[in-house]
Amino acid sequence: MLDDRKLTILRAIVTDYVSMREPVGSRALVERYHLDVSPATVRNDMAVLEEEGYITQPHTSAGRIPTDKGYRLFVDRLGAVKPLSGAERRAIETFMAGALDIDDVVRRTVRLLAQITQQVAIVQYPIVYGASIRHIEIVTLNADRGLLILVSSTGKVDQHIVDLGGAPESAVADLRGRLNTALMGLSPAKAVERATSVLDELPADLRALGTVMIAALLELVTTDPSTRVVVGGVPNLTRFSDQFETTVRPVLEALEEQVVLLRLLGEVGIAGDVTVRIGHENPYEPLRATSVVASAYGNSPDAWATLGIVGPTRMDYPSTMAAVRAVARYVGRFLAEG
Amino acid sequence: MLDDRKLTILRAIVTDYVSMREPVGSRALVERYHLDVSPATVRNDMAVLEEEGYITQPHTSAGRIPTDKGYRLFVDRLGAVKPLSGAERRAIETFMAGALDIDDVVRRTVRLLAQITQQVAIVQYPIVYGASIRHIEIVTLNADRGLLILVSSTGKVDQHIVDLGGAPESAVADLRGRLNTALMGLSPAKAVERATSVLDELPADLRALGTVMIAALLELVTTDPSTRVVVGGVPNLTRFSDQFETTVRPVLEALEEQVVLLRLLGEVGIAGDVTVRIGHENPYEPLRATSVVASAYGNSPDAWATLGIVGPTRMDYPSTMAAVRAVARYVGRFLAEG
DNA sequence: GACTGGCACTCCGCCACCGAGAGTGCCAGC
DNA sequence: GCTGGCACTCTCGGTGGCGGAGTGCCAGTC
């Protein structure tokens, strides 16, 4: 159905439309891409492509623009991988060098990604599957309030305010010791399991405090795990002021909701493979005029999460995909090395 | 120079322009505000107001709009304080109820502020001046890396990755003990002072580890203090799509830079007083078409910081100021109560 | 059968033009 | 000091004409 020339034409339409931002016509196509046929022939092919749903016309007697389906075919079969420029490679190296801790890595990653792709970047905090509990601390702030602090083997620190109910310092110290010996080195899942039996073994006078504490611990372990997402490069949206209602507003609204962002990043493939969701393929309806390019990152089983960018469907997919992949790989290595 | 009627007219122009979003003319003014004079008289007054720089015309034969100077006078002398609606009061109560920890309070505050004012909200993390060091913990992650954790009396937890250089667990425990006894209960400033003398008292075998650790401690205490800022309500910007270049783009760019945000919030008065910076009064040049309404919050010396909103100069100052003040007060009380 | 040149047609974008409407400044008069 | 009247200016919406870009189709050619 689609012979080579038609595919070439589709590829040309996509590249041209992305760079020129205008519907592309048959004459321009033959001239710019040295197709050795006449405009009329190209028109015939375009008619077929349109019939098949790969391209469309904004109005009669305008050039053609790709549909979501057209972009999809382009991404799947036509886009040549565009290698990163030297400057981009250097940017990646220098951006990440000297990162301090997890927070810093994530912050730098999001900036980097936004800068290279010139789009809005989203980075999810690494999920620490293989992590184990390294230390549990209970700090009393005053007679009533204390702080439960949980340190994981990956260096992540979570805290939760707890009500001590006026328990004496000795009781707190006792409980801390019990919790540490019981839970140290366990995975979160195992810790949850074990925690309830710890509760049963507690002497009566620690029972009340222990219940509160383990509830807090449970909440830390279950709810928190890196549902956190960081966003950057929002001003890049201003490049699309002509698509205010279809792109700028919906993206700004999506960025406000962590839940939406997580859904957007969700269901990406294995690390190293870039997933592209084009227009209506997005799970979040208002973003039907934008595309998401995402990838998992983190090559160790210890740290694994996703990152990506959001932009108008009319974007330079080869470059963007290359950039997302490169950043994902680099950050993955960086995390693995420590 | 400016008699009562002229002031009334200026007030009317500001209120009308803010609500109608159109230059306001003499006839409309007389009708809507029951001024007992003719349009011609109003015109004469307007001519004076224009000469004095309080209002201006977008073009000849258009109505007048306020200048920054006009808004300034309005805010200083003319704006009647608009009490919050019942719904707004209830929103404040319910939004904050059930906040878990400092992070949660800040997150809720920013949402609340954005929702009530319908503008972009900015909240700075509380600076803990009166805070003292409550606990210092050192957790070893592996042979080389450890985590220094600092808990303050306000429940804030900071951490920093440190290089243990293969020091034995006993040395780490020893150092932890020394640091805790030496620094517990001290204010950050005092702790910095004291830390260097702790270093001198260390036995030779702890010297290397101690140096690393105290450097990390110093960095935590000095650099970190709540230069963090949280932003919310960005989609509210889309209400001003007609002012894309003057409002939307510059604000998005400002939001990307923590430094800029801190400067914007900077130099506000004492808690409870709302500071308004109109247009060119802003320290950040690109925001010359927008205003900042900010207030300090936190009525205890323990926790003190600023919050505010950014929006177009054409905003409802009385309502916005009332909302900012109300939220600042409420959050202040909330923090003080614990 | 595939490609091409030619041609009629459509639609957009631009510009000029016009009239209505809103608002002003100014002036003479009360 | 205020007012009614008047001429003037400028914006805004609608209309019409025109060039250009691009298409679809058809008959003809290789």
XYZ file of C-alpha atoms (C1' of nucleotides) in Angstrom:
736
model
C 0.000 0.000 0.000
C 2.696 2.447 1.020
C 5.628 2.119 -1.309
C 9.021 3.599 -0.688
C 8.278 6.908 -2.285
C 5.190 7.471 -0.215
C 7.164 6.764 2.923
C 9.853 9.163 1.775
C 7.203 11.780 1.205
C 5.705 11.216 4.634
C 9.128 11.495 6.198
C 9.742 14.706 4.284
C 6.411 16.167 5.335
C 7.098 15.436 8.983
C 10.616 16.870 8.986
C 9.597 19.878 6.967
C 6.546 20.645 9.025
C 8.485 20.337 12.257
C 11.199 22.716 11.133
C 9.147 25.182 9.055
C 6.002 25.155 11.219
C 3.835 25.468 8.128
C 1.745 23.064 6.102
C 3.936 21.690 3.355
C 2.910 21.565 -0.291
C 3.887 19.349 -3.179
C 6.102 21.841 -4.985
C 8.197 22.689 -1.926
C 8.614 18.976 -1.300
C 10.095 18.124 -4.710
C 12.396 21.107 -4.565
C 13.726 20.631 -1.068
C 14.084 16.881 -1.165
C 15.184 16.375 -4.770
C 12.454 13.890 -5.472
C 12.853 13.053 -9.129
C 9.191 13.297 -9.876
C 6.787 16.082 -10.649
C 4.630 17.865 -8.064
C 1.588 16.213 -9.607
C 2.932 12.783 -8.766
C 3.642 13.865 -5.237
C 0.103 15.151 -5.020
C -1.249 11.769 -6.017
C 0.821 10.119 -3.319
C -0.261 12.677 -0.791
C -3.881 11.971 -1.640
C -3.269 8.328 -0.790
C -1.444 9.216 2.422
C -4.344 11.412 3.394
C -6.856 8.709 2.625
C -4.911 6.337 4.864
C -4.979 8.898 7.657
C -1.306 9.768 7.868
C -1.618 13.399 6.858
C -4.345 15.978 6.648
C -5.131 19.438 5.357
C -5.955 22.330 7.680
C -8.217 23.565 4.865
C -8.615 22.932 1.159
C -5.811 24.399 -0.860
C -3.378 24.371 1.989
C -0.389 22.071 2.283
C -0.467 18.903 4.359
C 0.421 18.353 7.976
C 1.022 15.026 9.690
C -1.675 13.439 11.844
C -0.905 11.603 15.079
C -0.916 8.429 13.021
C 1.594 9.986 10.654
C 3.934 10.929 13.484
C 3.535 7.433 14.870
C 4.665 5.826 11.622
C 7.502 8.318 11.414
C 8.692 7.493 14.904
C 8.343 3.758 14.423
C 9.858 3.331 11.002
C 11.169 6.510 9.482
C 13.059 8.580 12.001
C 16.778 8.167 11.645
C 18.456 8.293 15.040
C 20.100 11.637 15.304
C 23.330 11.456 17.302
C 23.881 14.074 19.967
C 26.095 16.995 19.146
C 29.422 17.368 20.873
C 28.111 20.320 22.803
C 25.218 18.231 24.067
C 27.527 15.447 25.176
C 29.697 17.901 27.015
C 26.629 19.483 28.601
C 25.601 16.117 30.014
C 29.024 15.473 31.474
C 29.475 18.851 33.073
C 25.930 19.134 34.346
C 26.070 15.985 36.360
C 29.621 16.230 37.621
C 29.757 17.126 41.283
C 26.225 16.174 42.200
C 25.936 15.920 45.956
C 23.051 13.680 46.857
C 19.923 12.186 45.388
C 18.051 15.466 45.503
C 20.843 17.171 43.687
C 21.049 14.491 41.026
C 17.351 14.794 40.307
C 17.492 18.582 40.218
C 20.408 18.588 37.835
C 18.859 15.947 35.633
C 15.684 17.892 35.143
C 17.580 21.038 34.236
C 19.792 19.179 31.859
C 16.932 17.479 30.105
C 15.019 20.728 29.756
C 18.015 22.483 28.339
C 18.951 19.895 25.759
C 15.458 19.186 24.510
C 14.146 22.724 24.924
C 10.973 21.228 26.299
C 9.341 20.791 29.671
C 11.219 18.072 31.541
C 9.856 15.691 34.163
C 11.984 13.458 36.373
C 10.667 10.969 38.851
C 12.617 10.239 42.003
C 14.347 6.889 41.845
C 12.260 4.114 43.296
C 14.425 2.071 45.586
C 13.251 -1.483 45.176
C 16.312 -3.218 46.492
C 16.682 -0.765 49.341
C 16.783 -1.975 52.879
C 16.295 -0.209 56.172
C 19.566 1.071 57.464
C 18.659 2.926 60.572
C 15.663 4.024 62.583
C 15.904 7.028 64.850
C 13.398 8.562 67.208
C 14.098 12.113 68.267
C 12.001 13.786 70.922
C 11.183 17.368 70.090
C 9.257 18.128 73.247
C 7.253 16.160 75.752
C 4.509 15.364 73.278
C 6.033 15.395 69.851
C 8.757 13.310 68.410
C 10.203 12.623 65.019
C 10.541 9.191 63.516
C 13.401 9.097 61.038
C 13.980 6.296 58.600
C 17.265 5.958 56.736
C 17.459 3.550 53.829
C 20.542 1.871 52.430
C 20.431 4.181 49.432
C 20.800 7.267 51.577
C 17.206 8.326 51.398
C 15.920 9.891 54.587
C 12.239 10.066 55.456
C 10.675 11.514 58.533
C 7.303 11.577 60.171
C 6.024 13.493 63.163
C 4.650 11.253 65.898
C 2.730 11.858 69.066
C 4.783 10.563 71.979
C 1.917 10.946 74.402
C 4.306 11.981 77.149
C 6.242 8.714 77.173
C 9.493 8.902 79.152
C 12.817 9.169 77.359
C 13.806 5.711 78.538
C 10.778 4.158 76.892
C 11.591 5.916 73.651
C 15.181 4.690 73.773
C 14.013 1.178 74.501
C 11.624 1.187 71.569
C 14.245 2.616 69.257
C 16.599 -0.210 70.167
C 13.942 -2.845 69.592
C 12.913 -1.428 66.252
C 16.464 -1.181 65.022
C 17.441 -4.706 65.930
C 14.221 -6.098 64.544
C 14.036 -4.223 61.271
C 17.601 -3.331 60.349
C 18.582 -4.669 56.959
C 15.075 -5.640 55.957
C 13.407 -4.606 52.743
C 10.409 -2.295 53.165
C 7.999 -5.100 52.413
C 9.574 -7.432 54.940
C 9.762 -4.620 57.476
C 6.038 -4.045 57.275
C 5.454 -7.737 57.876
C 7.904 -7.958 60.741
C 6.717 -4.741 62.402
C 3.389 -6.199 63.467
C 5.060 -9.103 65.225
C 7.430 -6.679 66.961
C 4.345 -5.006 68.300
C 3.108 -8.240 69.822
C 6.382 -8.822 71.617
C 6.389 -5.426 73.286
C 5.923 -5.162 77.051
C 2.649 -3.570 78.088
C 4.123 -0.186 78.921
C 5.566 0.212 75.430
C 2.463 -0.980 73.672
C 0.819 2.429 73.218
C 3.953 4.145 72.008
C 4.836 1.239 69.786
C 1.473 1.299 68.072
C 1.826 4.960 67.201
C 5.355 4.495 66.013
C 4.693 1.516 63.829
C 1.712 3.223 62.277
C 3.996 6.088 61.320
C 6.596 3.666 60.029
C 4.005 1.921 57.926
C 2.909 5.168 56.443
C 6.462 6.148 55.593
C 7.220 2.843 53.955
C 4.017 2.435 52.025
C 2.828 5.829 50.940
C 5.978 7.754 50.327
C 8.002 5.681 47.930
C 9.148 8.259 45.490
C 5.869 9.257 44.075
C 7.741 12.482 43.918
C 8.279 14.149 40.613
C 10.332 17.193 39.713
C 9.608 19.491 36.826
C 11.777 21.941 34.950
C 12.063 23.994 31.811
C 8.535 25.310 32.068
C 9.487 28.567 30.319
C 10.188 26.500 27.212
C 6.424 26.351 26.876
C 6.428 29.990 25.875
C 7.896 28.952 22.554
C 4.466 27.582 21.733
C 2.406 30.629 22.500
C 0.631 30.116 19.184
C -0.833 26.924 20.619
C -1.923 28.437 23.870
C -5.160 26.582 24.350
C -3.993 23.245 23.029
C -0.531 23.085 24.537
C 0.410 25.767 27.055
C -2.666 25.666 29.247
C -3.134 21.898 29.384
C 0.525 21.280 30.089
C 0.591 23.840 32.885
C -2.448 22.188 34.370
C -0.953 18.742 34.098
C 2.239 19.889 35.771
C 0.312 21.004 38.813
C -0.850 17.470 39.516
C 1.710 14.909 40.574
C -0.776 12.176 39.918
C -1.179 13.163 36.298
C 2.563 13.380 35.824
C 3.063 9.927 37.211
C 0.440 8.574 34.850
C 2.156 10.273 31.951
C 5.465 8.718 32.817
C 3.876 5.391 33.623
C 4.096 2.273 31.548
C 7.381 2.994 29.911
C 9.468 0.117 28.735
C 12.693 -1.198 30.176
C 15.551 1.170 30.839
C 17.295 2.288 27.694
C 14.226 2.146 25.511
C 12.512 5.399 24.788
C 8.721 5.399 24.817
C 6.869 7.955 22.743
C 3.222 8.791 23.253
C 1.767 10.937 20.551
C -1.263 13.150 21.022
C -4.363 11.086 21.706
C -2.215 8.139 22.758
C -1.676 9.930 26.063
C -3.647 8.606 29.012
C -4.517 12.150 30.041
C -7.137 13.544 27.727
C -6.314 17.275 27.860
C -2.878 16.535 26.482
C -4.195 15.228 23.190
C -2.252 17.879 21.306
C 1.043 17.083 22.972
C 3.485 14.235 22.975
C 5.426 12.618 25.782
C 8.875 11.168 25.255
C 9.914 9.113 28.252
C 12.401 6.504 29.317
C 13.167 4.460 32.366
C 16.533 5.148 33.901
C 18.746 3.404 36.388
C 20.487 0.236 35.274
C 20.761 -1.328 38.694
C 17.812 -3.018 40.326
C 18.354 -0.701 43.283
C 17.332 2.494 41.694
C 14.832 2.698 38.938
C 12.422 5.331 37.780
C 11.347 7.275 34.741
C 12.059 10.621 33.185
C 10.858 12.372 30.088
C 9.631 15.490 28.404
C 6.309 16.919 27.258
C 5.920 19.041 24.174
C 3.690 19.701 21.209
C 3.121 16.795 18.847
C 4.957 18.884 16.307
C 8.387 18.229 17.753
C 11.714 17.001 16.487
C 11.312 13.386 17.528
C 14.709 12.018 16.477
C 16.646 14.656 18.414
C 14.351 14.568 21.396
C 14.379 10.797 21.606
C 18.155 10.755 21.338
C 18.454 13.333 24.096
C 16.060 11.559 26.443
C 17.815 8.267 25.895
C 21.253 9.768 26.410
C 20.271 11.508 29.626
C 18.502 8.423 30.960
C 21.556 6.282 30.287
C 23.976 8.743 31.743
C 21.991 9.291 34.911
C 21.541 5.555 35.236
C 25.281 5.005 35.122
C 25.837 7.896 37.455
C 23.488 6.438 40.048
C 24.971 2.993 39.758
C 28.498 4.259 40.260
C 27.454 5.993 43.443
C -3.516 69.226 44.365
C -5.684 66.127 44.500
C -8.962 66.935 46.097
C -11.461 64.393 47.278
C -13.265 64.096 44.014
C -10.110 63.398 42.080
C -9.213 60.686 44.529
C -12.677 59.222 44.219
C -12.285 59.244 40.467
C -8.920 57.532 40.667
C -10.362 54.903 42.959
C -13.246 54.398 40.564
C -10.922 54.080 37.597
C -8.824 51.449 39.351
C -11.760 49.351 40.515
C -13.521 49.631 37.207
C -10.482 48.823 35.129
C -9.669 45.812 37.292
C -13.126 44.346 37.015
C -14.011 45.366 33.444
C -10.549 44.950 31.922
C -11.155 47.910 29.653
C -10.043 51.512 29.677
C -12.687 53.494 31.496
C -14.211 56.685 30.164
C -15.780 59.697 31.809
C -19.380 58.870 31.010
C -19.245 55.342 32.363
C -17.656 56.681 35.515
C -20.405 59.186 36.193
C -23.077 56.589 35.612
C -21.613 53.706 37.559
C -20.422 55.676 40.562
C -23.201 58.242 40.850
C -20.815 61.152 40.798
C -23.012 64.214 40.921
C -21.127 66.032 38.242
C -21.097 65.995 34.488
C -18.750 63.919 32.345
C -16.986 67.113 31.298
C -16.025 67.836 34.879
C -14.730 64.321 35.278
C -12.724 64.807 32.127
C -11.084 67.876 33.563
C -10.157 65.959 36.690
C -8.866 63.089 34.628
C -6.685 65.484 32.682
C -5.111 66.567 35.963
C -4.695 62.984 37.156
C -3.007 62.170 33.874
C -0.713 65.170 34.125
C 0.291 64.011 37.596
C 1.072 60.558 36.258
C -1.627 58.535 37.990
C -3.468 57.449 34.887
C -2.792 57.233 31.187
C -4.451 56.635 27.840
C -3.596 53.628 25.678
C -4.307 55.936 22.716
C -6.082 59.211 22.147
C -9.787 58.915 22.447
C -9.669 55.837 24.603
C -10.608 55.734 28.258
C -8.000 55.919 30.995
C -6.103 53.157 32.729
C -4.130 53.444 35.957
C -0.351 53.715 35.882
C 1.888 51.983 38.419
C 1.874 55.250 40.333
C -1.919 55.243 40.253
C -2.100 51.718 41.651
C 0.413 52.715 44.289
C -1.740 55.588 45.496
C -4.771 53.329 45.398
C -3.083 50.697 47.512
C -1.664 53.202 49.978
C -4.663 55.422 50.519
C -7.748 54.352 48.662
C -8.273 50.630 48.839
C -10.848 49.680 51.396
C -9.930 46.434 53.088
C -12.182 43.787 51.700
C -13.052 41.151 54.280
C -12.799 37.538 53.249
C -15.939 35.733 52.293
C -17.259 32.977 54.477
C -16.293 30.433 51.847
C -12.740 31.701 51.883
C -12.508 31.500 55.649
C -13.801 27.967 55.577
C -11.337 27.095 52.816
C -8.459 28.247 54.983
C -9.612 26.182 57.931
C -10.212 22.990 56.035
C -7.133 23.246 53.871
C -4.742 23.389 56.757
C -6.447 20.955 59.063
C -4.614 17.686 59.263
C -1.274 18.873 57.981
C 1.377 16.313 58.807
C 4.764 17.949 58.866
C 6.537 21.078 57.708
C 6.615 19.921 54.089
C 2.939 19.291 54.168
C 2.160 22.647 55.733
C 4.102 24.435 53.027
C 2.487 22.404 50.260
C -0.988 23.066 51.575
C -0.293 26.726 52.102
C 0.802 27.255 48.542
C -2.264 25.498 47.186
C -4.538 27.434 49.451
C -3.035 30.765 48.532
C -3.222 30.006 44.838
C -6.819 28.966 45.095
C -8.066 31.935 47.068
C -6.209 34.590 45.113
C -6.455 32.864 41.756
C -2.860 33.864 41.158
C 0.528 32.197 41.193
C 1.493 31.555 44.804
C 4.978 31.412 46.294
C 5.791 30.155 49.779
C 9.196 30.155 51.355
C 10.133 27.460 53.823
C 10.151 28.737 57.373
C 13.517 29.987 58.473
C 14.233 28.626 61.901
C 16.074 31.384 63.692
C 15.369 30.312 67.210
C 15.856 26.668 66.353
C 18.416 24.639 68.184
C 20.102 21.385 67.330
C 18.157 18.514 68.726
C 20.008 15.506 67.499
C 22.896 14.529 65.276
C 23.000 11.113 63.725
C 25.615 9.451 61.573
C 24.468 6.433 59.625
C 26.928 4.321 57.675
C 25.617 3.287 54.293
C 28.601 1.230 53.266
C 32.303 1.188 54.088
C 32.934 4.506 52.391
C 29.756 6.474 52.496
C 27.776 7.695 55.406
C 24.929 10.062 56.022
C 25.062 12.936 58.446
C 21.595 13.755 59.713
C 20.738 16.895 61.594
C 17.445 17.231 63.444
C 16.422 20.658 64.687
C 14.063 21.465 67.527
C 11.411 22.481 65.022
C 11.342 19.046 63.469
C 13.276 19.945 60.373
C 15.563 17.175 59.172
C 18.570 17.818 56.963
C 20.993 15.316 55.628
C 24.320 15.326 53.857
C 26.337 12.517 52.342
C 29.808 12.211 53.824
C 32.887 10.225 52.913
C 33.739 7.991 55.850
C 37.091 7.025 54.380
C 36.754 3.512 55.742
C 36.666 4.581 59.373
C 35.582 1.784 61.749
C 32.088 1.747 63.171
C 33.420 2.377 66.673
C 35.075 5.607 65.561
C 31.836 6.745 63.959
C 29.916 5.984 67.139
C 32.486 7.805 69.210
C 32.316 10.872 67.037
C 28.553 10.854 67.037
C 28.555 10.841 70.804
C 30.998 13.713 71.026
C 29.118 15.818 68.509
C 25.812 15.252 70.247
C 27.023 16.142 73.707
C 28.907 19.150 72.409
C 26.316 20.629 70.110
C 22.949 19.517 71.439
C 20.664 22.408 72.260
C 22.831 25.008 70.562
C 21.604 27.462 67.989
C 23.072 27.003 64.507
C 25.327 30.028 64.945
C 26.662 28.800 68.268
C 27.063 25.307 66.882
C 29.300 26.519 64.087
C 31.433 28.306 66.643
C 31.608 25.364 68.982
C 32.261 22.818 66.251
C 35.766 24.054 65.535
C 36.776 23.701 69.156
C 35.310 20.189 69.230
C 37.637 19.431 66.380
C 40.658 20.512 68.403
C 39.706 18.273 71.280
C 39.459 15.171 69.135
C 42.003 12.389 69.559
C 44.310 11.963 66.590
C 42.537 8.921 65.160
C 39.245 10.781 64.930
C 40.753 13.901 63.478
C 40.336 13.021 59.779
C 36.762 11.795 60.163
C 35.883 14.727 62.365
C 37.103 17.220 59.813
C 34.956 15.741 57.089
C 31.968 15.559 59.349
C 32.174 19.078 60.639
C 32.629 20.418 57.151
C 29.391 18.704 56.195
C 27.710 20.029 59.310
C 28.859 23.526 58.498
C 27.470 23.275 55.049
C 24.140 22.031 56.320
C 23.846 24.791 58.868
C 25.025 27.658 56.727
C 23.937 27.045 53.172
C 20.711 25.186 53.492
C 18.579 27.315 55.730
C 15.332 27.293 53.923
C 16.362 29.040 50.803
C 13.760 26.686 49.516
C 10.688 28.027 47.881
C 7.576 26.265 46.681
C 5.360 27.462 43.891
C 1.756 26.689 43.024
C -1.195 27.812 40.986
C 0.832 28.262 37.838
C -2.171 27.431 35.637
C -3.783 30.607 36.939
C -1.405 32.387 34.598
C -3.437 31.172 31.681
C -6.123 33.628 32.661
C -3.804 36.306 31.348
C -3.112 34.887 27.942
C -3.802 38.327 26.484
C -0.676 39.544 28.251
C 1.524 36.706 27.151
C 4.738 38.589 26.581
C 4.402 40.943 29.516
C 3.069 38.577 32.147
C 2.988 34.884 31.305
C 6.469 34.475 29.904
C 8.335 36.616 32.453
C 6.557 35.004 35.381
C 7.278 31.501 34.116
C 10.902 32.451 33.759
C 11.059 33.960 37.216
C 9.512 30.849 38.730
C 12.298 28.712 37.355
C 14.890 30.551 39.406
C 14.807 30.177 43.161
C 17.144 33.120 43.493
C 14.759 35.423 41.707
C 11.854 34.223 43.805
C 13.720 34.882 47.008
C 14.533 38.370 45.825
C 10.894 38.956 45.005
C 9.803 37.877 48.450
C 12.672 39.700 50.095
C 12.421 42.859 52.115
C 8.906 42.420 53.285
C 7.879 44.062 56.505
C 7.096 42.456 59.824
C 4.667 39.590 60.006
C 1.090 40.664 59.560
C 1.858 43.542 57.265
C 1.313 42.983 53.603
C 3.892 44.394 51.228
C 2.855 45.268 47.700
C 5.319 45.843 44.890
C 3.770 47.242 41.790
C 5.242 46.876 38.321
C 8.571 48.639 38.044
C 8.937 48.639 41.829
C 9.943 45.003 41.559
C 13.624 44.257 41.945
C 13.483 41.918 38.979
C 13.274 43.903 35.781
C 11.338 41.450 33.552
C 8.436 41.566 35.981
C 7.778 45.251 35.403
C 4.238 44.478 34.243
C 3.379 42.392 37.271
C 2.838 42.998 40.940
C 3.909 41.031 43.970
C 1.814 40.882 47.108
C 3.783 39.360 49.956
C 3.782 39.023 53.691
C 5.959 37.575 56.372
C 4.369 34.772 58.307
C 5.067 33.035 61.557
C 4.394 34.914 64.756
C 6.922 33.110 66.859
C 10.607 33.910 66.628
C 11.139 30.219 65.913
C 9.680 30.068 62.499
C 9.595 32.983 60.179
C 9.502 33.332 56.451
C 7.603 34.964 53.638
C 4.843 34.045 51.258
C 3.043 35.862 48.528
C 1.604 35.900 45.056
C 2.563 37.263 41.651
C 0.074 38.572 39.156
C -0.543 41.282 36.615
C -0.507 44.851 37.907
C -4.157 44.904 36.959
C -5.299 42.867 39.938
C -7.851 43.198 42.679
C -5.508 44.543 45.342
C -7.946 44.761 48.260
C -9.059 41.147 47.938
C -5.617 39.841 47.205
C -4.038 41.700 50.085
C -6.749 40.490 52.430
C -6.223 36.911 51.282
C -2.448 37.047 51.607
C -2.707 38.564 55.056
C -5.291 36.046 56.201
C -3.284 33.075 54.990
C -0.061 34.427 56.482
C -1.723 34.915 59.841
C -3.411 31.571 59.845
C -0.292 29.660 58.869
C 1.662 31.617 61.457
C -0.740 30.568 64.175
C -0.770 27.036 62.880
C 3.005 26.788 63.050
C 3.139 28.310 66.512
C 0.549 25.899 67.867
C 2.478 22.992 66.459
C 0.137 1.482 -15.661
C 2.727 5.144 -13.928
C 3.968 9.714 -14.526
C 3.368 14.532 -16.160
C 1.788 19.257 -17.772
C -1.945 22.049 -17.785
C -5.883 24.158 -15.989
C -9.712 25.473 -13.226
C -10.910 26.029 -8.617
C -10.657 27.036 -3.651
C -9.281 29.223 0.178
C -6.252 32.109 2.990
C -3.938 36.361 4.072
C -3.446 41.033 3.274
C -4.822 45.557 2.479
C -7.696 49.323 1.862
C -11.847 51.342 2.932
C -15.882 52.710 5.415
C -19.003 53.732 9.150
C -20.301 53.415 13.858
C -19.067 54.194 18.375
C -16.571 55.731 22.164
C -14.027 59.051 24.154
C -11.495 63.181 24.334
C -10.172 68.341 24.499
C -11.656 72.719 24.273
C -14.561 76.635 24.582
C -18.176 79.617 25.572
C -21.669 80.337 28.837
C -23.910 79.886 33.298
C -15.907 76.012 39.121
C -19.115 73.435 36.532
C -21.617 72.291 32.236
C -23.425 71.505 27.450
C -22.004 71.421 22.978
C -19.060 70.408 19.290
C -15.308 69.022 16.430
C -11.820 65.758 16.341
C -9.345 61.334 16.825
C -8.790 56.690 17.106
C -10.363 51.831 17.438
C -13.008 48.122 15.898
C -15.809 45.313 12.957
C -17.294 44.297 8.509
C -16.736 44.270 3.387
C -14.603 43.625 -0.909
C -10.883 42.957 -3.963
C -6.655 40.692 -5.160
C -2.522 37.812 -5.327
C -0.574 33.529 -4.082
C -0.258 28.935 -2.798
C -1.905 24.687 -3.259
C -5.047 21.255 -4.723
C -7.793 17.865 -7.780
C -8.576 16.232 -12.031
C -7.944 15.088 -16.743
C -5.965 14.145 -20.973
C -1.774 12.946 -22.932
C 2.910 10.613 -23.035
C 6.451 7.134 -22.218
